[in-house]
Coordinates of C-alpha atoms and ligand atoms in Angstrom, one line a residue:
M11 CA -20.4 -29.9 -10.9
P12 CA -17.1 -29.0 -12.7
S13 CA -18.0 -25.4 -13.3
S14 CA -17.7 -24.9 -9.5
I15 CA -13.9 -25.4 -9.6
Y16 CA -11.7 -22.4 -10.3
H17 CA -8.0 -21.9 -10.8
V18 CA -5.8 -19.6 -12.9
C19 CA -2.1 -19.9 -13.2
E20 CA -1.4 -16.4 -11.8
T21 CA -1.5 -14.4 -8.5
P22 CA -3.0 -15.2 -6.1
Y23 CA -3.9 -18.7 -7.4
A24 CA -0.3 -19.6 -8.3
Y25 CA 2.7 -17.6 -7.0
P26 CA 6.2 -18.3 -5.8
L27 CA 7.0 -18.2 -2.1
D28 CA 10.7 -18.3 -3.1
E29 CA 12.7 -19.5 -6.0
Y30 CA 12.0 -23.2 -5.3
R31 CA 8.4 -23.2 -4.0
L32 CA 5.2 -22.5 -5.8
N33 CA 2.0 -21.9 -3.8
V34 CA -1.1 -23.0 -5.6
R35 CA -4.7 -22.4 -4.6
L36 CA -7.9 -24.0 -5.8
K37 CA -11.4 -22.6 -5.2
V38 CA -14.2 -25.2 -5.1
R39 CA -17.9 -24.7 -4.5
R40 CA -18.4 -24.9 -0.7
G41 CA -18.9 -28.4 0.5
S42 CA -18.8 -30.0 -3.0
A43 CA -15.5 -31.7 -2.7
T44 CA -14.2 -34.4 -0.4
S45 CA -10.5 -34.0 -1.2
C46 CA -8.3 -32.3 -3.7
Q47 CA -4.8 -33.1 -4.8
A48 CA -2.2 -31.6 -7.1
L49 CA 0.0 -33.5 -9.4
Y50 CA 3.3 -31.8 -10.3
A51 CA 6.5 -32.4 -12.2
D52 CA 9.4 -30.5 -13.6
R53 CA 8.2 -29.1 -17.0
Y54 CA 11.0 -30.9 -18.9
D55 CA 10.3 -34.3 -17.3
S56 CA 8.4 -36.8 -19.3
P57 CA 4.6 -37.3 -19.0
G58 CA 3.6 -39.7 -16.3
T59 CA 6.3 -38.5 -13.9
E60 CA 3.9 -36.2 -12.0
L61 CA 3.9 -36.7 -8.2
P62 CA 0.6 -36.4 -6.3
I63 CA 0.4 -34.2 -3.3
V64 CA -2.6 -33.7 -1.0
M65 CA -4.0 -30.2 -0.8
E66 CA -5.1 -28.7 2.5
K67 CA -8.5 -27.0 2.9
V68 CA -7.3 -23.7 4.3
G69 CA -10.6 -21.9 4.7
S70 CA -14.1 -21.2 3.4
D71 CA -16.1 -18.1 2.5
R72 CA -19.8 -18.0 1.8
Y73 CA -19.9 -20.1 -1.3
S74 CA -16.3 -21.5 -1.7
D75 CA -13.8 -23.7 -0.1
Y76 CA -10.1 -22.9 -0.7
Y77 CA -7.5 -25.6 -1.0
E78 CA -3.8 -24.9 -1.0
V79 CA -0.5 -26.7 -1.3
V80 CA 3.1 -25.7 -1.8
L81 CA 4.7 -27.4 -4.9
P82 CA 8.4 -28.0 -4.7
A83 CA 10.1 -26.6 -7.8
L84 CA 13.7 -27.7 -7.5
K85 CA 14.5 -26.7 -11.0
R86 CA 12.2 -23.7 -10.9
K87 CA 10.1 -24.9 -13.8
V88 CA 6.8 -26.5 -12.9
R89 CA 3.8 -28.1 -14.5
Y90 CA 0.8 -29.2 -12.5
L91 CA -2.8 -30.2 -12.6
F92 CA -5.4 -31.0 -10.0
L93 CA -7.6 -34.0 -9.2
V94 CA -10.8 -33.1 -7.3
Q95 CA -12.9 -35.8 -5.7
M96 CA -16.5 -34.6 -5.5
N97 CA -19.1 -35.5 -2.9
S98 CA -21.2 -37.0 -5.6
G99 CA -18.6 -39.7 -6.2
D100 CA -17.4 -38.1 -9.4
S101 CA -13.9 -36.9 -9.8
Y102 CA -12.5 -34.2 -12.1
W103 CA -9.1 -33.3 -13.6
V104 CA -8.3 -29.6 -13.8
G105 CA -5.7 -28.3 -16.1
E106 CA -5.0 -25.5 -18.5
R107 CA -7.5 -26.9 -21.1
G108 CA -10.3 -27.0 -18.6
T109 CA -12.1 -29.4 -16.2
F110 CA -12.7 -32.9 -17.4
A111 CA -13.5 -36.4 -16.2
Q112 CA -10.6 -37.7 -18.3
R113 CA -7.0 -36.7 -17.4
E114 CA -5.8 -36.6 -21.0
L115 CA -8.2 -33.8 -21.9
A116 CA -7.4 -31.5 -19.0
G117 CA -3.8 -30.8 -19.9
S118 CA -1.4 -29.2 -17.3
Y119 CA -0.9 -25.7 -16.1
Q120 CA 2.6 -24.4 -16.8
F121 CA 4.5 -22.1 -14.4
P122 CA 7.4 -21.7 -16.8
Y123 CA 10.0 -20.3 -14.5
L124 CA 10.1 -19.0 -11.0
C125 CA 12.0 -15.9 -12.0
R126 CA 14.0 -14.4 -9.2
N127 CA 12.8 -10.8 -9.7
E128 CA 9.2 -11.9 -9.9
I129 CA 9.0 -13.4 -6.4
P130 CA 6.8 -11.2 -4.2
R131 CA 9.1 -10.1 -1.4
V132 CA 8.2 -7.9 1.5
P133 CA 10.6 -6.5 4.1
D134 CA 11.5 -9.1 6.8
W135 CA 10.5 -6.7 9.5
A136 CA 7.0 -6.3 8.3
K137 CA 5.9 -9.6 9.9
D138 CA 6.9 -8.3 13.3
A139 CA 5.7 -4.8 12.9
V140 CA 3.2 -3.2 15.2
F141 CA 2.4 0.3 13.9
Y142 CA 1.3 3.5 15.6
Q143 CA -0.2 6.2 13.4
I144 CA 0.4 9.8 14.3
F145 CA -1.3 12.9 12.9
P146 CA 1.5 15.3 13.7
D147 CA -0.4 18.5 14.5
R148 CA -2.4 16.6 17.1
F149 CA 0.0 14.3 18.9
S150 CA 2.3 16.3 21.1
N151 CA 3.6 19.9 21.2
G152 CA 7.3 19.7 22.0
D153 CA 8.4 23.2 20.7
P154 CA 5.9 26.0 21.2
S155 CA 8.3 28.4 19.6
I156 CA 7.3 27.1 16.2
N157 CA 3.6 27.0 16.8
P158 CA 1.5 28.2 13.9
A159 CA -0.6 31.3 14.3
N160 CA -3.9 30.9 16.2
V161 CA -3.3 27.5 17.9
Q162 CA -6.2 26.1 19.9
P163 CA -5.5 25.3 23.5
W164 CA -4.5 21.6 23.6
D165 CA -7.4 20.8 26.0
S166 CA -9.9 23.1 24.4
P167 CA -13.5 21.7 24.6
E168 CA -14.1 22.9 21.1
K169 CA -14.1 20.2 18.4
P170 CA -11.5 20.5 15.7
T171 CA -12.6 22.1 12.4
P172 CA -11.0 21.5 9.0
Q173 CA -8.8 24.6 9.8
S174 CA -7.9 24.2 13.4
R175 CA -4.2 24.0 14.6
Y176 CA -3.0 22.6 17.8
G177 CA 0.8 23.0 17.5
G178 CA 1.8 19.3 17.6
D179 CA 5.3 18.9 16.1
L180 CA 8.3 16.6 15.6
Q181 CA 9.9 17.5 18.9
G182 CA 6.7 16.4 20.5
I183 CA 7.0 13.0 18.9
I184 CA 10.6 12.7 20.0
D185 CA 9.5 13.5 23.6
R186 CA 7.0 10.7 23.5
L187 CA 9.1 8.0 22.0
D188 CA 9.5 6.3 25.4
Y189 CA 5.7 6.3 25.7
L190 CA 5.6 4.4 22.4
V191 CA 8.2 2.0 23.7
Q192 CA 6.1 1.3 26.8
L193 CA 3.1 0.7 24.6
G194 CA 5.2 -1.8 22.7
V195 CA 4.8 -0.6 19.1
N196 CA 7.9 -0.9 16.9
A197 CA 7.0 1.3 13.9
V198 CA 5.3 4.7 13.4
Y199 CA 3.5 6.0 10.4
L200 CA 3.4 9.8 10.2
N201 CA 0.8 11.7 8.2
P202 CA 2.5 14.2 5.9
I203 CA 5.2 16.4 7.4
F204 CA 6.3 18.4 4.4
D205 CA 5.7 22.2 3.9
S206 CA 2.1 22.9 3.2
P207 CA -0.5 25.6 4.2
S208 CA -3.0 23.2 5.7
N209 CA -3.1 21.4 9.1
H210 CA -3.1 17.9 7.4
K211 CA -0.3 18.8 4.8
Y212 CA -1.8 16.7 2.0
D213 CA -1.4 19.8 -0.2
T214 CA 2.4 19.9 -0.5
T215 CA 4.1 23.2 -1.2
D216 CA 7.7 21.9 -1.0
Y217 CA 8.5 18.1 -1.1
Y218 CA 12.1 18.9 0.1
K219 CA 11.2 20.8 3.2
I220 CA 9.8 19.8 6.6
D221 CA 6.9 22.1 7.4
P222 CA 8.3 24.9 9.7
T223 CA 5.5 24.5 12.2
F224 CA 6.6 20.8 12.7
G225 CA 10.4 21.4 12.8
D226 CA 13.3 21.3 10.4
L227 CA 15.5 18.7 8.7
N228 CA 17.6 18.3 11.9
T229 CA 14.6 17.8 14.1
F230 CA 13.4 15.1 11.7
K231 CA 16.8 13.4 11.5
K232 CA 16.9 13.4 15.3
L233 CA 13.5 11.8 15.4
V234 CA 14.5 9.0 13.0
Q235 CA 17.7 8.4 14.9
Q236 CA 16.1 8.3 18.3
A237 CA 13.3 6.2 17.1
H238 CA 15.8 3.7 15.6
E239 CA 17.8 3.6 18.8
R240 CA 14.6 2.4 20.5
G241 CA 13.8 -0.2 17.8
I242 CA 11.0 1.9 16.2
R243 CA 10.9 2.3 12.4
V244 CA 9.6 5.4 10.7
V245 CA 7.3 5.4 7.7
L246 CA 6.3 8.7 6.0
D247 CA 3.3 9.7 4.0
A248 CA 4.0 10.4 0.3
V249 CA 1.4 12.4 -1.5
F250 CA 2.2 11.8 -5.2
N251 CA -1.3 11.7 -6.7
H252 CA -1.5 15.5 -6.4
S253 CA 0.6 18.4 -5.2
G254 CA -0.5 21.5 -3.4
D255 CA -1.4 24.5 -5.6
Q256 CA 1.6 26.4 -4.1
L257 CA 4.1 23.9 -5.6
F258 CA 6.5 25.8 -7.9
A259 CA 5.4 23.8 -10.9
F260 CA 1.8 24.6 -10.6
Q261 CA 2.5 28.2 -9.7
D262 CA 4.6 28.5 -12.9
V263 CA 1.6 27.3 -15.0
M264 CA -0.7 29.7 -13.1
K265 CA 1.7 32.5 -14.1
N266 CA 2.8 31.5 -17.6
G267 CA -0.2 29.5 -18.9
E268 CA 0.3 27.4 -22.0
A269 CA 3.9 28.7 -22.3
S270 CA 5.0 27.2 -19.0
A271 CA 7.6 24.4 -19.1
Y272 CA 5.4 22.6 -16.5
R273 CA 2.2 22.5 -18.4
D274 CA 2.4 18.7 -18.8
W275 CA 2.9 18.2 -15.1
Y276 CA -0.9 18.4 -14.5
Y277 CA -4.1 17.9 -16.4
F278 CA -5.3 21.3 -17.6
D279 CA -8.6 21.7 -19.5
A280 CA -7.9 25.3 -20.7
Y281 CA -5.7 28.3 -20.3
P282 CA -5.4 30.6 -18.5
V283 CA -5.6 28.4 -15.4
T284 CA -8.6 29.3 -13.2
Q285 CA -9.4 28.1 -9.7
E286 CA -12.7 29.8 -9.1
P287 CA -15.6 29.1 -9.1
V288 CA -14.4 25.7 -10.2
P289 CA -10.9 24.7 -11.2
N290 CA -10.3 24.1 -14.9
Y291 CA -7.9 21.2 -14.2
E292 CA -8.0 17.8 -12.7
T293 CA -7.8 17.6 -8.9
F294 CA -7.9 15.2 -6.1
G295 CA -11.5 14.4 -5.2
N296 CA -14.2 16.6 -6.6
G297 CA -12.8 20.0 -7.7
I298 CA -10.5 20.6 -4.7
A299 CA -8.6 23.5 -6.3
T300 CA -5.7 23.4 -3.8
M301 CA -4.9 19.8 -4.8
P302 CA -4.1 19.7 -8.6
K303 CA -3.6 16.1 -9.9
L304 CA -0.1 15.4 -11.0
N305 CA 0.4 13.8 -14.4
T306 CA 2.6 10.9 -13.7
S307 CA 2.8 9.8 -17.3
T308 CA 5.0 12.8 -17.9
P309 CA 8.6 11.5 -17.4
E310 CA 9.8 14.7 -15.7
V311 CA 7.1 14.4 -13.1
T312 CA 8.0 10.7 -12.5
R313 CA 11.7 11.6 -12.2
Y314 CA 10.9 14.5 -9.8
L315 CA 8.8 12.4 -7.5
L316 CA 11.1 9.4 -7.5
D317 CA 14.0 11.7 -6.6
V318 CA 11.9 13.0 -3.6
A319 CA 11.3 9.4 -2.5
E320 CA 15.0 8.6 -2.7
Y321 CA 16.1 11.9 -1.1
W322 CA 14.3 11.2 2.2
I323 CA 15.5 7.6 2.4
R324 CA 19.1 8.6 1.9
E325 CA 19.1 11.8 3.8
T326 CA 17.3 10.7 6.9
G327 CA 17.2 6.9 7.0
I328 CA 13.4 6.5 7.0
D329 CA 12.1 2.9 6.6
G330 CA 9.5 3.3 4.0
W331 CA 6.5 5.2 2.5
R332 CA 2.7 5.1 2.7
L333 CA 1.5 6.2 -0.7
D334 CA -1.6 8.4 -0.7
V335 CA -4.5 7.8 -3.1
A336 CA -2.6 4.9 -4.5
N337 CA -5.4 3.5 -6.7
E338 CA -5.7 6.7 -8.8
V339 CA -2.1 6.8 -9.9
D340 CA -0.9 4.8 -12.9
R341 CA 0.6 1.4 -12.1
R342 CA 3.7 2.0 -14.1
F343 CA 4.6 4.8 -11.8
W344 CA 4.3 2.5 -8.8
Q345 CA 6.5 -0.1 -10.5
L346 CA 9.1 2.5 -11.1
L347 CA 8.9 3.8 -7.5
R348 CA 9.3 0.2 -6.3
E349 CA 12.4 -0.3 -8.5
R350 CA 13.9 2.9 -7.2
V351 CA 13.2 2.5 -3.6
K352 CA 13.9 -1.2 -3.3
G353 CA 17.1 -0.6 -5.3
I354 CA 18.3 1.6 -2.5
D355 CA 17.3 -0.9 0.2
N356 CA 15.0 -3.9 -0.2
Q357 CA 14.0 -3.5 3.5
Q358 CA 12.1 -0.3 2.6
L359 CA 8.4 -0.8 3.1
L360 CA 5.8 0.4 0.5
V361 CA 2.2 0.5 1.7
G362 CA -0.5 1.9 -0.6
E363 CA -3.6 3.7 0.6
F364 CA -6.6 1.7 -0.6
M365 CA -10.1 1.9 0.8
H366 CA -11.2 -1.0 -1.4
D367 CA -9.9 -4.2 -3.0
A368 CA -6.2 -3.9 -3.9
S369 CA -5.6 -7.1 -5.8
P370 CA -4.1 -5.7 -9.0
W371 CA -1.6 -3.7 -7.0
L372 CA -0.3 -6.5 -4.9
H373 CA 1.3 -8.8 -7.3
G374 CA 4.7 -8.0 -5.9
D375 CA 5.7 -5.4 -8.5
Q376 CA 4.2 -2.4 -6.8
F377 CA 3.3 -2.3 -3.1
D378 CA 4.2 -4.7 -0.3
G379 CA 0.8 -4.3 1.3
V380 CA -2.0 -1.8 1.7
M381 CA -4.0 -0.1 4.4
N382 CA -6.6 -2.8 4.8
Y383 CA -9.8 -0.8 5.1
L384 CA -11.8 -3.9 4.2
F385 CA -10.6 -5.5 7.4
R386 CA -11.9 -2.5 9.3
E387 CA -15.2 -2.7 7.5
A388 CA -15.7 -6.3 8.5
A389 CA -14.6 -5.6 12.1
L390 CA -17.1 -2.7 12.3
D391 CA -19.9 -5.0 11.2
F392 CA -19.0 -7.8 13.6
F393 CA -17.8 -5.9 16.7
A394 CA -19.3 -2.4 16.5
R395 CA -22.5 -2.6 14.5
Q396 CA -23.1 -6.3 15.4
N397 CA -25.0 -6.8 12.2
I398 CA -23.2 -9.9 11.2
G399 CA -22.5 -13.1 13.1
A400 CA -19.3 -15.2 13.6
E401 CA -19.8 -17.3 10.5
T402 CA -20.2 -14.3 8.2
F403 CA -17.3 -12.5 9.8
I404 CA -14.9 -15.4 9.3
E405 CA -16.1 -15.8 5.7
L406 CA -15.3 -12.1 5.1
L407 CA -11.8 -12.5 6.7
T408 CA -11.1 -15.6 4.7
S409 CA -12.2 -14.0 1.5
L410 CA -9.9 -11.1 2.2
Q411 CA -6.9 -13.3 2.9
M412 CA -7.5 -15.5 -0.1
R413 CA -7.5 -12.6 -2.6
Y414 CA -3.8 -11.8 -1.8
T415 CA -0.5 -13.6 -1.6
D416 CA 0.7 -14.7 1.8
Q417 CA 3.6 -12.2 1.4
A418 CA 1.2 -9.3 0.7
Y419 CA -1.1 -10.3 3.6
S420 CA 1.8 -10.3 6.0
A421 CA 2.5 -6.6 5.0
M422 CA -1.1 -5.4 5.3
M423 CA -1.8 -2.5 7.6
Q424 CA -4.6 -4.0 9.7
L425 CA -6.3 -0.9 11.0
L426 CA -9.5 -0.3 13.0
G427 CA -9.6 3.4 12.2
S428 CA -7.5 6.3 10.8
H429 CA -7.4 10.0 10.3
D430 CA -10.0 9.6 7.6
T431 CA -12.6 7.6 9.5
E432 CA -14.8 7.6 12.5
R433 CA -12.9 6.2 15.5
F434 CA -13.6 2.6 16.2
L435 CA -14.8 3.4 19.7
T436 CA -17.3 5.9 18.4
A437 CA -18.6 3.3 16.0
C438 CA -18.9 0.9 19.0
L439 CA -20.8 3.6 21.0
N440 CA -23.2 4.1 18.2
G441 CA -23.3 0.5 17.0
G442 CA -25.7 -2.4 17.2
R443 CA -29.3 -1.6 18.2
G444 CA -28.8 1.9 19.4
W445 CA -26.5 3.9 21.6
N446 CA -24.2 1.7 23.9
S447 CA -22.8 2.6 27.3
Q448 CA -19.1 3.6 27.4
E449 CA -18.2 0.3 29.1
T450 CA -20.0 -1.8 26.4
A451 CA -18.3 0.2 23.7
L452 CA -14.9 -0.1 25.2
A453 CA -15.3 -3.8 25.7
R454 CA -16.2 -4.3 22.1
M455 CA -13.3 -2.2 20.9
R456 CA -10.9 -4.1 23.2
L457 CA -12.1 -7.4 21.8
A458 CA -11.5 -6.1 18.3
V459 CA -8.0 -5.2 19.4
C460 CA -7.5 -8.8 20.7
L461 CA -8.3 -10.0 17.2
Q462 CA -6.2 -7.3 15.5
M463 CA -3.1 -8.3 17.6
T464 CA -3.4 -12.0 16.9
M465 CA -4.0 -11.9 13.1
P466 CA -1.5 -12.0 10.3
G467 CA -0.5 -8.6 9.0
M468 CA 0.8 -5.4 10.6
P469 CA -1.6 -4.1 13.3
V470 CA -1.9 -0.3 13.4
V471 CA -2.9 1.7 16.5
Y472 CA -4.4 5.0 15.5
Y473 CA -3.0 7.5 18.1
G474 CA -5.4 7.8 21.1
D475 CA -7.4 4.7 20.5
E476 CA -5.3 3.1 23.2
V477 CA -6.6 5.5 25.8
G478 CA -10.2 5.4 24.7
M479 CA -10.4 8.5 22.6
D480 CA -13.6 8.9 20.5
G481 CA -14.4 11.0 17.5
R482 CA -16.6 11.1 14.5
T483 CA -15.1 11.2 11.0
D484 CA -12.6 13.8 9.8
P485 CA -12.1 16.4 11.3
D486 CA -13.5 15.1 14.7
C487 CA -11.3 11.9 14.6
R488 CA -8.3 14.3 14.7
R489 CA -8.7 15.7 18.3
P490 CA -5.5 16.4 20.2
M491 CA -4.0 13.4 22.0
I492 CA -5.1 13.0 25.6
W493 CA -2.0 13.1 27.9
D494 CA -3.8 14.0 31.1
E495 CA -4.1 10.8 33.1
N496 CA -7.6 11.7 34.2
G497 CA -8.8 11.6 30.6
R498 CA -7.2 8.3 29.7
D499 CA -8.8 4.9 30.1
A500 CA -6.2 2.9 31.9
A501 CA -8.0 -0.5 31.4
T502 CA -8.1 0.1 27.6
Y503 CA -4.4 1.1 27.6
E504 CA -3.6 -2.1 29.4
V505 CA -5.4 -4.3 26.8
F506 CA -3.5 -2.6 24.0
R507 CA -0.2 -3.0 25.9
S508 CA -0.7 -6.6 26.9
M509 CA -2.0 -7.7 23.5
I510 CA 1.0 -6.1 21.8
A511 CA 3.3 -7.7 24.3
L512 CA 1.6 -11.1 23.7
R513 CA 2.0 -10.7 19.9
K514 CA 5.7 -9.9 20.2
Q515 CA 6.3 -12.9 22.5
H516 CA 4.9 -15.5 20.1
A517 CA 6.3 -16.1 16.7
S518 CA 3.1 -18.1 15.9
L519 CA 1.2 -14.8 16.1
T520 CA 3.4 -13.0 13.7
R521 CA 4.6 -15.7 11.4
G522 CA 2.2 -18.6 11.8
S523 CA -0.4 -19.9 9.3
M524 CA -4.0 -18.9 10.0
R525 CA -6.8 -21.5 10.1
F526 CA -10.2 -21.0 11.5
V527 CA -11.3 -24.0 13.5
F528 CA -14.9 -23.2 14.5
A529 CA -17.6 -20.5 14.3
D530 CA -20.4 -20.7 16.9
E531 CA -23.1 -18.6 15.4
A532 CA -25.5 -19.0 18.3
N533 CA -22.9 -17.8 20.9
N534 CA -21.2 -15.3 18.5
A535 CA -17.8 -16.8 19.0
F536 CA -15.1 -18.2 16.8
G537 CA -11.6 -19.7 17.1
F538 CA -8.6 -20.0 14.9
L539 CA -5.1 -21.5 15.0
R540 CA -1.9 -19.7 14.2
Q541 CA 0.9 -22.2 13.7
T542 CA 4.6 -22.3 13.1
D543 CA 6.8 -25.4 13.2
G544 CA 7.5 -24.8 16.9
E545 CA 4.4 -23.3 18.3
T546 CA 0.6 -23.2 18.0
A547 CA -1.6 -20.3 19.2
Y548 CA -5.3 -21.0 19.6
V549 CA -7.2 -17.8 19.7
V550 CA -10.9 -17.7 20.6
I551 CA -12.9 -14.5 20.2
N552 CA -16.1 -14.4 22.3
N553 CA -18.3 -11.6 20.9
G554 CA -21.3 -12.8 22.9
T555 CA -22.5 -11.4 26.2
H556 CA -21.9 -14.6 28.3
P557 CA -18.8 -16.4 29.4
Y558 CA -17.9 -19.0 26.8
T559 CA -16.4 -22.5 27.2
V560 CA -13.8 -23.0 24.6
P561 CA -14.4 -26.1 22.6
A562 CA -11.5 -28.5 22.7
L563 CA -12.7 -31.1 20.3
P564 CA -11.9 -29.4 16.9
L565 CA -8.3 -29.3 18.0
R566 CA -7.8 -32.9 18.8
D567 CA -7.4 -33.9 15.1
R568 CA -5.0 -31.2 14.4
L569 CA -2.9 -31.2 17.5
G570 CA -3.3 -34.6 19.1
E571 CA -2.7 -34.8 22.8
S572 CA -1.0 -31.5 23.8
S573 CA -0.5 -29.0 26.4
M574 CA -1.7 -25.4 26.2
V575 CA -0.9 -22.4 28.3
D576 CA -3.4 -19.6 28.6
G577 CA -1.6 -16.7 27.0
L578 CA -3.1 -14.1 29.3
T579 CA -3.2 -15.9 32.7
G580 CA -0.4 -18.4 32.3
E581 CA -2.7 -21.3 33.4
R582 CA -1.8 -24.7 31.9
Y583 CA -4.2 -27.1 30.3
T584 CA -3.9 -30.5 28.7
L585 CA -5.9 -31.6 25.7
S586 CA -6.7 -35.3 26.2
A587 CA -7.1 -38.0 23.6
D588 CA -10.9 -37.8 23.9
G589 CA -10.8 -34.1 23.1
Q590 CA -11.4 -32.8 26.7
W591 CA -9.5 -30.0 28.4
I592 CA -7.8 -31.2 31.6
T593 CA -6.7 -28.5 33.9
A594 CA -4.9 -28.6 37.2
V595 CA -7.0 -25.9 38.8
G596 CA -10.4 -26.9 37.4
S597 CA -11.6 -23.9 35.5
H598 CA -12.3 -23.9 31.8
P599 CA -10.2 -21.9 29.4
T600 CA -12.0 -18.8 28.0
A601 CA -9.2 -16.9 26.4
A602 CA -6.3 -17.2 24.0
A603 CA -4.2 -20.3 24.6
F604 CA -0.7 -21.1 23.4
G605 CA 0.9 -24.5 23.2
C606 CA 3.8 -26.4 21.8
Ligands
ARE8 C1 -11.3 18.1 3.7 C2 -12.2 18.2 4.9 C3 -13.3 17.1 4.9 C4 -14.1 17.2 3.7 C5 -13.2 17.2 2.4 C6 -14.0 17.4 1.2 O1 -11.3 18.0 6.0 O2 -14.1 17.3 6.1 O3 -15.0 16.2 3.6 O4 -12.2 18.2 2.5 O5 -13.9 18.6 0.7 C7 -6.9 15.4 2.8 C8 -7.2 15.8 4.3 C9 -8.7 15.9 4.4 C10 -9.3 16.8 3.4 C11 -8.9 16.4 2.0 C12 -9.4 17.3 0.9 O6 -6.7 14.9 5.2 O7 -9.0 16.4 5.7 O8 -10.7 16.8 3.5 O9 -7.5 16.3 1.9 O10 -8.8 18.6 1.1 C13 -11.2 8.9 -0.8 C14 -9.8 8.6 -1.4 C15 -8.7 8.5 -0.4 C16 -8.7 9.7 0.5 C17 -10.1 9.9 1.1 C18 -10.1 11.1 2.0 O11 -9.9 7.4 -2.2 O12 -7.5 8.4 -1.1 O13 -11.0 10.0 0.1 N1 -7.6 9.6 1.5 C19 -6.3 10.3 1.4 C20 -5.8 10.7 2.7 C21 -6.6 11.9 3.2 C22 -6.3 13.1 2.3 C23 -6.3 12.7 0.9 C24 -6.4 11.4 0.5 C25 -6.0 13.8 0.0 O14 -5.7 9.7 3.6 O15 -6.4 12.3 4.6 O16 -7.3 14.1 2.6 O17 -4.6 13.9 -0.1 C26 -15.4 6.0 0.3 C27 -14.8 6.0 -1.1 C28 -13.3 6.3 -0.9 C29 -13.1 7.6 -0.3 C30 -13.7 7.6 1.1 C31 -13.7 9.0 1.7 O18 -15.0 4.9 1.0 O19 -15.0 4.8 -1.7 O20 -12.6 6.3 -2.2 O21 -11.7 7.8 -0.1 O22 -15.1 7.2 1.0 O23 -13.8 8.9 3.1

């Protein structure tokens, strides 16, 4: 049925990979087509010169198959159309005029020019990044002389409240850099560190000052320098949706009302400005008086915030920004931010905070990637709550990947939890059909980590997950880091460490394509391939309760006869022509395998 075929000549269905290659995607009702091809030509070449090229079925979600191909665009100007062969025996031409049985009626899509400054580009290092997220007040106290008043003892049995302070600081992070090196991460994302009255610092008082309970400019410069010496990049949290109510501009309007030069910096309903019982101005969230929303359509506000972004890059050498509440700020602002930041250094990373779909922000003109909370949601369902099976899970993952460009997907922060959510381990303890034992919950989380570390995107470890910390949502997910060996789960740490090491050893895991090869619903297992020109990784996730024999057959067509090495044990296997595993020592592979 023709209406089951979908394509538009725009991101993510048509987008340049570089100046000479156009990636095109076609969505077809699941199972309805036997093959798809694209026909392409230079736009100025005469009709009839189109070359056919077979499209690859790259994945499926619940109701759709996705086909993809890279069209060469040697002169940067491409026209193309598709020919879809249906199961029914019919075939259809798909072009800018629609879907027709006759080629002449369909017309061609035009990608007029692969403009250099419209190619989605992300920093080269993003593909290799493994992040560690630090909530500074809770990570490590390296300088007790700057503790805020009333700090809780680090090992206090009391749970954190929205107000508690523990005295974590920048010197503490510096002191623990070697710990991060041992874990294997190569980037840190710090929650806000600028001057602010709260423990979380999302209510900025001074964008140009490090919070004095965290350190000062010199401590921060030292942190960046020492992190860089160890190959660790540093990304800061930028809170540009709102300021704190102590920021000079808001204070000026509080004092001078309508006469203030800063009255257009915010959204005031009336004057004088009142904060109680409810604020008479726009805020973050629902009437949070201490977080007045900034008006980024006012040029002075934009200029001010862009200067802030530039200052910290130039002054301290940070590697990028995570942008808070990114979906509530106008897109023009993010475009301007990108221009400014990438103009300084195109290797700066810009990651938006999105708890939902982020497609409109990932066309290459705003963010490189986003915090991929939708990945977390899917992982919660599959590993922790166990309310979906392997088929649904890979459908969700495919649907997530197909909504973004490859470039954006490689710069996604693939997280299992954050300072805003329940910890993944706690979800695993509480998941499925009731309360699980610690061992079961840890095993589920470790399996999720195996997936996280073998997927495209930038995996993020939320501080403490690697030693088995638990915690319900904010503020409980922000307990102080456990440094005492007795409180740390050594086996969990080892899974994180070894999976990060595995990722870093294999280019296929960071740069390879991603293709699911099977989903075994009954046994709750699935497998996928990550492939570069030189290497193939075959990853199998067994979410069932029994040992699982990895099926070799689906690989035969793709890989032919080949040799695989178990990525975790080093054992070697041969895939024979009849699709059987042959192994020197006689056991069957049950884990990730790597081959050439
Ligand atoms: C404080 C208390 C909380 C309390 C809250 C409400 O700690 O216990 O529930 O106030 O009064 C920062 C602090 C928070 C603080 C908050 C307000 O870190 O501790 O909460 O300020 O003072 C939405 C936004 C998303 C936002 C989350 C929190 O879309 O941008 O809410 N996340 C960022 C940061 C936060 C930060 C802020 C924004 C504010 O990462 O740490 O909070 O700068 C659904 C919705 C989402 C919603 C999400 C909330 O998924 O669809 O849109 O996210 O729930 O969990």
